[in-house]
């Protein structure tokens, strides 16, 4: 509206932003357990790290108190998870989960963190309060800062009987789309954001290659603390609108300096995305069956997880390098996209195959033709990736 906070009425007279948009007190989200500050805060406030009490200043200035690892009250590292690609009957039987912190019930479609030592769960909302997440432009009211290479998961329930998350990769960060919000007559408190994405799907393909690049649009409800995929706009300018907006989950990559990572060469990552897309193949139903078989192996603790301990010598890692590169030629499924892109990025980053494999084992230790979305989530959480079920910090 052209007004800043300083041009409004004095604090005692001015309505809150929520009231101004028509929200009643009962519509607002409950107060968080984390310590809140009136402004984002100073660098010194950010340094005053207290476990479970992170201020916005911690988020802004990158003081994360030992990285972005979610931990249980006993300080064990927790593993992220989503429902495996299974029928509803089994999923319902396995969904009796409850967050040990806020006691919310975790349904089959929900993401979660799990401590194997303590056998307890934490919901993504409590997890993100613990670790703190960077926000767009370091602005307190903005959503989390998503980057090229981060992973989006949508359509957790594709039918009444089957749970299968669809994996999409971000190729750019979030951008506010206020005009789109006006056009769609979004209710008070709901914002529209967009981001460039790319995916492998049997339903769509790009103009020049099999993978499907598009601009995805999301409805972010700041008060319900939800984010939903609403629509996409393909290269041909033809919009696709979700009949029912789909809840999303995101996996944030660990190369962020805020997470203690080395940072990303943006130009090199963009080149890796383009090269992988140019050489992409048609979506593979046979590959999906292979990944589903991997889920069964995982239940039997025979997972194809590329553990560093299984490749102790340079000769072992050289053989693994050849296996990884060969896997890129297989027909992809949705989860193949971020795997192939990141592995190509590390190969281009090099400068040798040995160093490329070391980075792959550290950040993306899976094969792109054998890994389902649920396996990808669990394995990557062991390697610094952070699961969130909304765009909220």
Short mmCIF file of C-alpha atoms in Angstrom, two decimals:
data_model
loop_
_atom_site.label_atom_id
_atom_site.label_comp_id
_atom_site.label_asym_id
_atom_site.label_seq_id
_atom_site.Cartn_x
_atom_site.Cartn_y
_atom_site.Cartn_z
CA UNK A 1 0.00 0.00 0.00
CA UNK A 2 3.06 2.22 0.03
CA UNK A 3 3.00 2.60 3.83
CA UNK A 4 5.78 1.52 6.13
CA UNK A 5 5.45 0.64 9.77
CA UNK A 6 6.81 4.08 10.70
CA UNK A 7 4.02 5.90 8.80
CA UNK A 8 1.22 4.06 10.58
CA UNK A 9 -0.52 5.19 13.74
CA UNK A 10 1.30 4.78 17.08
CA UNK A 11 1.57 1.24 18.33
CA UNK A 12 -1.20 1.72 20.88
CA UNK A 13 -3.62 2.82 18.15
CA UNK A 14 -2.56 0.75 15.15
CA UNK A 15 -4.29 -2.56 14.52
CA UNK A 16 -2.10 -5.62 14.18
CA UNK A 17 -1.38 -6.77 10.60
CA UNK A 18 -3.61 -9.78 11.25
CA UNK A 19 -6.55 -7.67 12.45
CA UNK A 20 -6.06 -5.29 9.53
CA UNK A 21 -6.51 -8.21 7.13
CA UNK A 22 -9.70 -9.36 8.82
CA UNK A 23 -8.29 -12.12 11.02
CA UNK A 24 -9.82 -12.61 14.46
CA UNK A 25 -7.76 -13.66 17.45
CA UNK A 26 -9.23 -17.16 17.29
CA UNK A 27 -7.92 -17.56 13.73
CA UNK A 28 -4.32 -16.91 14.67
CA UNK A 29 -1.81 -19.66 15.29
CA UNK A 30 -0.92 -20.34 18.95
CA UNK A 31 2.16 -18.62 20.33
CA UNK A 32 5.38 -20.50 19.69
CA UNK A 33 7.49 -21.98 22.47
CA UNK A 34 10.57 -20.36 20.98
CA UNK A 35 11.65 -16.92 22.19
CA UNK A 36 10.26 -14.21 19.94
CA UNK A 37 11.71 -10.73 19.43
CA UNK A 38 10.01 -7.54 18.23
CA UNK A 39 12.48 -7.19 15.37
CA UNK A 40 14.80 -9.67 13.69
CA UNK A 41 17.49 -8.73 16.20
CA UNK A 42 21.13 -7.81 16.34
CA UNK A 43 24.16 -10.00 15.65
CA UNK A 44 24.90 -10.13 19.37
CA UNK A 45 21.40 -11.41 20.07
CA UNK A 46 22.01 -14.07 17.47
CA UNK A 47 25.17 -15.17 19.27
CA UNK A 48 23.24 -15.70 22.50
CA UNK A 49 22.28 -19.23 21.52
CA UNK A 50 20.07 -21.15 23.93
CA UNK A 51 19.00 -24.69 22.99
CA UNK A 52 15.26 -24.78 22.13
CA UNK A 53 15.08 -20.94 22.41
CA UNK A 54 16.32 -19.56 19.12
CA UNK A 55 15.46 -16.01 18.25
CA UNK A 56 14.92 -14.64 14.77
CA UNK A 57 18.39 -13.14 15.15
CA UNK A 58 19.79 -16.68 15.21
CA UNK A 59 18.13 -17.32 11.85
CA UNK A 60 19.29 -14.05 10.33
CA UNK A 61 22.90 -14.15 11.43
CA UNK A 62 23.49 -17.86 11.01
CA UNK A 63 24.26 -18.85 14.61
CA UNK A 64 22.83 -22.35 14.62
CA UNK A 65 24.60 -23.84 17.60
CA UNK A 66 26.21 -26.83 15.87
CA UNK A 67 24.43 -27.17 12.57
CA UNK A 68 20.95 -28.15 11.48
CA UNK A 69 20.72 -31.61 13.04
CA UNK A 70 17.41 -32.32 14.75
CA UNK A 71 17.90 -33.95 18.14
CA UNK A 72 15.70 -35.63 20.71
CA UNK A 73 15.70 -34.54 24.39
CA UNK A 74 18.46 -37.10 25.02
CA UNK A 75 20.57 -35.35 22.33
CA UNK A 76 20.44 -38.26 19.86
CA UNK A 77 20.36 -37.35 16.18
CA UNK A 78 16.88 -37.93 14.72
CA UNK A 79 16.04 -39.40 11.29
CA UNK A 80 13.49 -37.73 8.99
CA UNK A 81 10.75 -39.83 7.44
CA UNK A 82 7.63 -39.84 5.28
CA UNK A 83 5.22 -42.68 4.58
CA UNK A 84 6.73 -45.38 2.39
CA UNK A 85 5.14 -46.10 -0.97
CA UNK A 86 2.58 -48.54 0.41
CA UNK A 87 -1.18 -49.16 0.49
CA UNK A 88 -3.38 -47.30 2.94
CA UNK A 89 -4.11 -50.31 5.15
CA UNK A 90 -0.46 -50.82 6.03
CA UNK A 91 0.13 -47.08 6.28
CA UNK A 92 -2.73 -46.68 8.76
CA UNK A 93 -1.38 -49.50 10.89
CA UNK A 94 2.01 -47.82 10.98
CA UNK A 95 0.72 -44.29 11.59
CA UNK A 96 0.16 -44.37 15.36
CA UNK A 97 2.77 -41.67 15.94
CA UNK A 98 2.70 -38.71 18.28
CA UNK A 99 5.12 -35.81 18.62
CA UNK A 100 6.77 -36.15 22.03
CA UNK A 101 7.00 -32.37 22.31
CA UNK A 102 3.61 -30.93 21.26
CA UNK A 103 1.70 -34.26 21.41
CA UNK A 104 0.12 -33.72 17.99
CA UNK A 105 -0.92 -36.94 16.25
CA UNK A 106 1.14 -37.69 13.13
CA UNK A 107 -0.98 -39.15 10.36
CA UNK A 108 0.19 -41.39 7.51
CA UNK A 109 0.57 -38.41 5.16
CA UNK A 110 2.64 -36.35 7.63
CA UNK A 111 6.39 -35.99 7.74
CA UNK A 112 8.18 -36.72 10.99
CA UNK A 113 11.51 -37.12 12.77
CA UNK A 114 12.26 -40.35 14.63
CA UNK A 115 14.81 -41.27 17.30
CA UNK A 116 15.68 -44.95 17.02
CA UNK A 117 17.39 -45.01 20.41
CA UNK A 118 14.45 -43.49 22.32
CA UNK A 119 11.65 -44.67 19.99
CA UNK A 120 9.99 -41.27 19.98
CA UNK A 121 8.85 -38.84 17.31
CA UNK A 122 9.03 -35.13 16.62
CA UNK A 123 6.84 -33.27 14.15
CA UNK A 124 8.52 -31.00 11.55
CA UNK A 125 7.01 -27.93 13.26
CA UNK A 126 8.80 -28.66 16.54
CA UNK A 127 11.92 -29.68 14.62
CA UNK A 128 12.19 -26.36 12.78
CA UNK A 129 11.67 -24.46 16.04
CA UNK A 130 14.69 -26.32 17.39
CA UNK A 131 17.10 -25.74 14.53
CA UNK A 132 16.03 -22.39 13.05
CA UNK A 133 15.87 -21.87 9.29
CA UNK A 134 17.06 -18.97 7.09
CA UNK A 135 14.34 -16.76 5.63
CA UNK A 136 13.94 -14.90 2.33
CA UNK A 137 15.86 -11.59 2.42
CA UNK A 138 16.33 -12.00 6.20
CA UNK A 139 12.85 -10.49 6.63
CA UNK A 140 10.99 -11.76 9.67
CA UNK A 141 7.63 -12.17 7.96
CA UNK A 142 8.98 -14.04 4.93
CA UNK A 143 9.02 -17.81 4.32
CA UNK A 144 12.10 -19.97 4.56
CA UNK A 145 14.81 -19.36 1.99
CA UNK A 146 14.59 -22.10 -0.62
CA UNK A 147 17.37 -22.48 -3.18
CA UNK A 148 18.13 -24.28 -6.43
CA UNK A 149 18.82 -27.90 -5.53
CA UNK A 150 16.31 -28.08 -2.69
CA UNK A 151 13.66 -30.78 -2.97
CA UNK A 152 9.87 -30.39 -2.99
CA UNK A 153 7.49 -33.28 -2.28
CA UNK A 154 3.78 -33.07 -3.07
CA UNK A 155 0.74 -35.33 -3.65
CA UNK A 156 1.31 -37.46 -0.52
CA UNK A 157 -1.96 -39.31 -1.15
CA UNK A 158 -2.50 -40.04 -4.86
CA UNK A 159 -5.67 -42.06 -4.24
CA UNK A 160 -7.77 -43.40 -1.39
CA UNK A 161 -5.53 -46.45 -1.20
CA UNK A 162 -1.98 -45.43 -2.09
CA UNK A 163 0.54 -43.01 -0.58
CA UNK A 164 3.24 -41.89 -3.03
CA UNK A 165 5.00 -38.54 -2.72
CA UNK A 166 5.98 -36.88 -5.99
CA UNK A 167 9.46 -35.34 -5.95
CA UNK A 168 10.17 -32.03 -7.70
CA UNK A 169 13.44 -30.08 -7.59
CA UNK A 170 13.73 -26.34 -7.13
CA UNK A 171 15.84 -24.59 -9.76
CA UNK A 172 15.41 -21.17 -8.16
CA UNK A 173 14.27 -19.49 -4.96
CA UNK A 174 10.85 -18.30 -3.83
CA UNK A 175 9.45 -15.06 -5.22
CA UNK A 176 6.45 -13.21 -3.82
CA UNK A 177 3.53 -12.98 -6.29
CA UNK A 178 1.10 -10.45 -4.76
CA UNK A 179 -0.65 -9.81 -8.11
CA UNK A 180 -1.40 -13.52 -8.49
CA UNK A 181 -2.80 -13.52 -4.95
CA UNK A 182 -5.15 -10.69 -5.89
CA UNK A 183 -6.18 -12.43 -9.13
CA UNK A 184 -6.98 -15.62 -7.23
CA UNK A 185 -8.84 -13.70 -4.51
CA UNK A 186 -6.71 -15.22 -1.75
CA UNK A 187 -8.25 -14.89 1.73
CA UNK A 188 -6.62 -12.70 4.41
CA UNK A 189 -3.30 -14.05 5.60
CA UNK A 190 -2.71 -16.20 2.50
CA UNK A 191 0.15 -15.19 0.21
CA UNK A 192 1.11 -16.47 -3.23
CA UNK A 193 4.74 -17.38 -3.90
CA UNK A 194 6.38 -18.95 -6.93
CA UNK A 195 9.58 -20.78 -7.76
CA UNK A 196 11.12 -22.35 -10.86
CA UNK A 197 11.14 -26.15 -10.66
CA UNK A 198 11.93 -29.22 -12.74
CA UNK A 199 10.58 -32.76 -12.51
CA UNK A 200 10.25 -36.13 -14.20
CA UNK A 201 6.65 -37.16 -14.69
CA UNK A 202 4.68 -39.45 -16.97
CA UNK A 203 2.06 -36.71 -17.44
CA UNK A 204 4.16 -33.85 -18.85
CA UNK A 205 7.41 -33.23 -20.70
CA UNK A 206 9.46 -30.20 -21.64
CA UNK A 207 9.66 -28.60 -25.07
CA UNK A 208 13.26 -29.72 -25.67
CA UNK A 209 13.69 -32.69 -23.31
CA UNK A 210 11.79 -35.26 -21.27
CA UNK A 211 12.07 -33.53 -17.90
CA UNK A 212 9.41 -30.91 -17.27
CA UNK A 213 10.58 -27.41 -16.24
CA UNK A 214 7.93 -25.00 -14.98
CA UNK A 215 7.11 -22.21 -12.58
CA UNK A 216 5.25 -23.59 -9.58
CA UNK A 217 2.85 -21.48 -7.51
CA UNK A 218 2.25 -21.95 -3.78
CA UNK A 219 -0.32 -20.63 -1.32
CA UNK A 220 1.36 -19.84 1.98
CA UNK A 221 -0.94 -19.42 4.98
CA UNK A 222 1.12 -17.64 7.63
CA UNK A 223 -1.40 -18.29 10.38
CA UNK A 224 -2.29 -21.90 9.71
CA UNK A 225 1.45 -22.50 9.04
CA UNK A 226 0.79 -24.36 5.80
CA UNK A 227 2.03 -24.22 2.20
CA UNK A 228 0.20 -25.80 -0.71
CA UNK A 229 1.03 -26.29 -4.37
CA UNK A 230 -1.73 -24.59 -6.38
CA UNK A 231 -0.63 -24.36 -10.00
CA UNK A 232 2.24 -24.52 -12.47
CA UNK A 233 3.11 -22.69 -15.66
CA UNK A 234 5.00 -24.68 -18.30
CA UNK A 235 7.35 -23.48 -21.03
CA UNK A 236 4.46 -23.36 -23.49
CA UNK A 237 2.66 -20.82 -21.31
CA UNK A 238 -0.15 -23.25 -20.57
CA UNK A 239 -1.10 -23.16 -16.86
CA UNK A 240 -1.99 -26.26 -14.92
CA UNK A 241 -4.16 -25.73 -11.85
CA UNK A 242 -4.51 -28.24 -9.00
CA UNK A 243 -8.15 -29.13 -8.53
CA UNK A 244 -7.33 -29.49 -4.85
CA UNK A 245 -4.27 -27.53 -3.59
CA UNK A 246 -1.68 -30.05 -2.47
CA UNK A 247 0.22 -29.86 0.84
CA UNK A 248 3.98 -29.87 0.35
CA UNK A 249 7.10 -30.89 2.18
CA UNK A 250 10.61 -29.64 1.46
CA UNK A 251 14.12 -30.99 1.95
CA UNK A 252 16.73 -28.24 2.35
CA UNK A 253 20.21 -29.10 1.11
CA UNK A 254 23.10 -29.04 3.62
CA UNK A 255 25.66 -27.16 1.52
CA UNK A 256 24.31 -23.86 2.85
CA UNK A 257 26.92 -21.92 4.83
CA UNK A 258 24.21 -21.43 7.49
CA UNK A 259 24.18 -25.19 7.96
CA UNK A 260 27.97 -25.36 8.10
CA UNK A 261 28.28 -26.37 4.43
CA UNK A 262 30.83 -25.18 1.85
CA UNK A 263 28.32 -23.19 -0.21
CA UNK A 264 27.19 -23.83 -3.79
CA UNK A 265 28.62 -22.64 -7.10
CA UNK A 266 25.32 -21.36 -8.51
CA UNK A 267 26.53 -21.21 -12.11
CA UNK A 268 27.89 -24.75 -11.94
CA UNK A 269 24.68 -26.07 -10.40
CA UNK A 270 22.63 -24.37 -13.14
CA UNK A 271 24.91 -25.99 -15.73
CA UNK A 272 24.43 -29.39 -14.08
CA UNK A 273 20.65 -28.96 -14.14
CA UNK A 274 20.70 -28.04 -17.83
CA UNK A 275 23.02 -30.91 -18.78
CA UNK A 276 20.98 -33.46 -16.83
CA UNK A 277 17.75 -32.20 -18.41
CA UNK A 278 19.21 -32.24 -21.94
CA UNK A 279 20.21 -35.88 -21.47
CA UNK A 280 17.04 -36.91 -19.64
CA UNK A 281 15.03 -39.97 -20.59
CA UNK A 282 11.33 -40.75 -20.57
CA UNK A 283 9.78 -41.52 -17.17
CA UNK A 284 10.39 -45.18 -16.35
CA UNK A 285 7.71 -47.36 -14.82
CA UNK A 286 10.28 -50.17 -14.64
CA UNK A 287 12.52 -47.88 -12.60
CA UNK A 288 9.62 -47.25 -10.24
CA UNK A 289 9.25 -51.01 -9.75
CA UNK A 290 13.00 -51.23 -9.00
CA UNK A 291 12.68 -48.48 -6.39
CA UNK A 292 9.65 -50.23 -4.85
CA UNK A 293 11.76 -53.39 -4.59
CA UNK A 294 14.31 -51.22 -2.81
CA UNK A 295 11.64 -50.37 -0.23
CA UNK A 296 11.16 -54.09 0.49
CA UNK A 297 14.92 -54.51 0.85
CA UNK A 298 14.95 -51.55 3.17
CA UNK A 299 12.38 -53.21 5.42
CA UNK A 300 14.72 -56.21 5.55
CA UNK A 301 17.67 -53.92 6.32
CA UNK A 302 19.24 -54.72 2.94
CA UNK A 303 19.09 -51.15 1.67
CA UNK A 304 21.09 -49.90 -1.31
CA UNK A 305 22.24 -46.90 0.73
CA UNK A 306 25.80 -46.03 -0.38
CA UNK A 307 27.52 -46.03 2.99
CA UNK A 308 31.01 -44.60 3.06
CA UNK A 309 32.25 -47.53 5.15
CA UNK A 310 31.45 -49.89 2.27
CA UNK A 311 33.97 -48.12 0.03
CA UNK A 312 37.16 -48.01 2.12
CA UNK A 313 39.73 -47.82 -0.69
CA UNK A 314 40.25 -45.65 -3.73
CA UNK A 315 39.74 -48.73 -5.94
CA UNK A 316 36.33 -49.34 -4.35
CA UNK A 317 35.37 -45.71 -4.90
CA UNK A 318 36.55 -45.81 -8.53
CA UNK A 319 34.24 -48.77 -9.13
CA UNK A 320 31.42 -46.90 -7.40
CA UNK A 321 32.03 -43.88 -9.64
CA UNK A 322 31.46 -46.02 -12.73
CA UNK A 323 28.29 -47.47 -11.19
CA UNK A 324 26.92 -44.01 -10.38
CA UNK A 325 27.58 -42.63 -13.87
CA UNK A 326 25.98 -45.72 -15.44
CA UNK A 327 22.86 -45.25 -13.31
CA UNK A 328 22.25 -41.84 -14.94
CA UNK A 329 21.38 -43.60 -18.21
CA UNK A 330 18.47 -45.48 -16.67
CA UNK A 331 14.94 -44.20 -17.22
CA UNK A 332 14.12 -41.86 -14.35
CA UNK A 333 11.37 -41.63 -11.77
CA UNK A 334 10.56 -38.41 -9.93
CA UNK A 335 13.20 -38.89 -7.22
CA UNK A 336 15.89 -39.47 -9.87
CA UNK A 337 15.97 -35.75 -10.75
CA UNK A 338 17.67 -34.26 -7.66
CA UNK A 339 19.91 -37.33 -7.32
CA UNK A 340 21.22 -37.08 -10.87
CA UNK A 341 21.60 -33.29 -10.75
CA UNK A 342 23.55 -33.21 -7.51
CA UNK A 343 25.78 -36.11 -8.51
CA UNK A 344 26.53 -34.39 -11.83
CA UNK A 345 27.29 -31.21 -9.90
CA UNK A 346 29.87 -32.98 -7.74
CA UNK A 347 31.44 -34.62 -10.79
CA UNK A 348 31.75 -31.23 -12.51
CA UNK A 349 33.02 -29.68 -9.29
CA UNK A 350 35.69 -32.42 -9.19
CA UNK A 351 38.42 -31.87 -9.83
CA UNK A 352 38.94 -35.66 -9.81
CA UNK A 353 36.55 -38.65 -9.80
CA UNK A 354 37.88 -39.55 -6.35
CA UNK A 355 36.88 -36.18 -4.89
CA UNK A 356 33.54 -36.33 -6.70
CA UNK A 357 32.73 -39.69 -5.10
CA UNK A 358 33.78 -38.37 -1.69
CA UNK A 359 31.26 -35.53 -2.04
CA UNK A 360 28.55 -37.87 -3.34
CA UNK A 361 29.04 -40.16 -0.34
CA UNK A 362 28.81 -37.12 1.92
CA UNK A 363 25.76 -35.40 0.43
CA UNK A 364 23.86 -37.66 -2.06
CA UNK A 365 24.76 -41.32 -1.33
CA UNK A 366 22.05 -43.09 -3.36
CA UNK A 367 21.56 -44.45 -6.88
CA UNK A 368 19.03 -42.59 -9.00
CA UNK A 369 17.33 -45.73 -10.37
CA UNK A 370 16.86 -47.52 -7.03
CA UNK A 371 15.67 -44.84 -4.62
CA UNK A 372 12.06 -44.03 -3.77
CA UNK A 373 10.95 -40.69 -2.26
CA UNK A 374 10.64 -42.17 1.23
CA UNK A 375 14.10 -43.75 1.05
CA UNK A 376 15.54 -40.49 -0.26
CA UNK A 377 14.09 -38.55 2.69
CA UNK A 378 15.41 -40.95 5.32
CA UNK A 379 18.89 -41.31 3.85
CA UNK A 380 19.42 -37.62 3.14
CA UNK A 381 18.43 -36.70 6.70
CA UNK A 382 21.51 -38.64 7.82
CA UNK A 383 23.58 -36.32 5.65
CA UNK A 384 22.47 -32.90 6.81
CA UNK A 385 19.32 -32.39 4.72
CA UNK A 386 16.45 -30.81 6.68
CA UNK A 387 12.79 -31.84 6.31
CA UNK A 388 10.08 -29.20 6.72
CA UNK A 389 6.34 -29.51 6.12
CA UNK A 390 5.66 -25.84 5.32
CA UNK A 391 7.47 -22.65 4.31
CA UNK A 392 7.62 -21.33 7.88
CA UNK A 393 10.93 -20.62 9.68
#
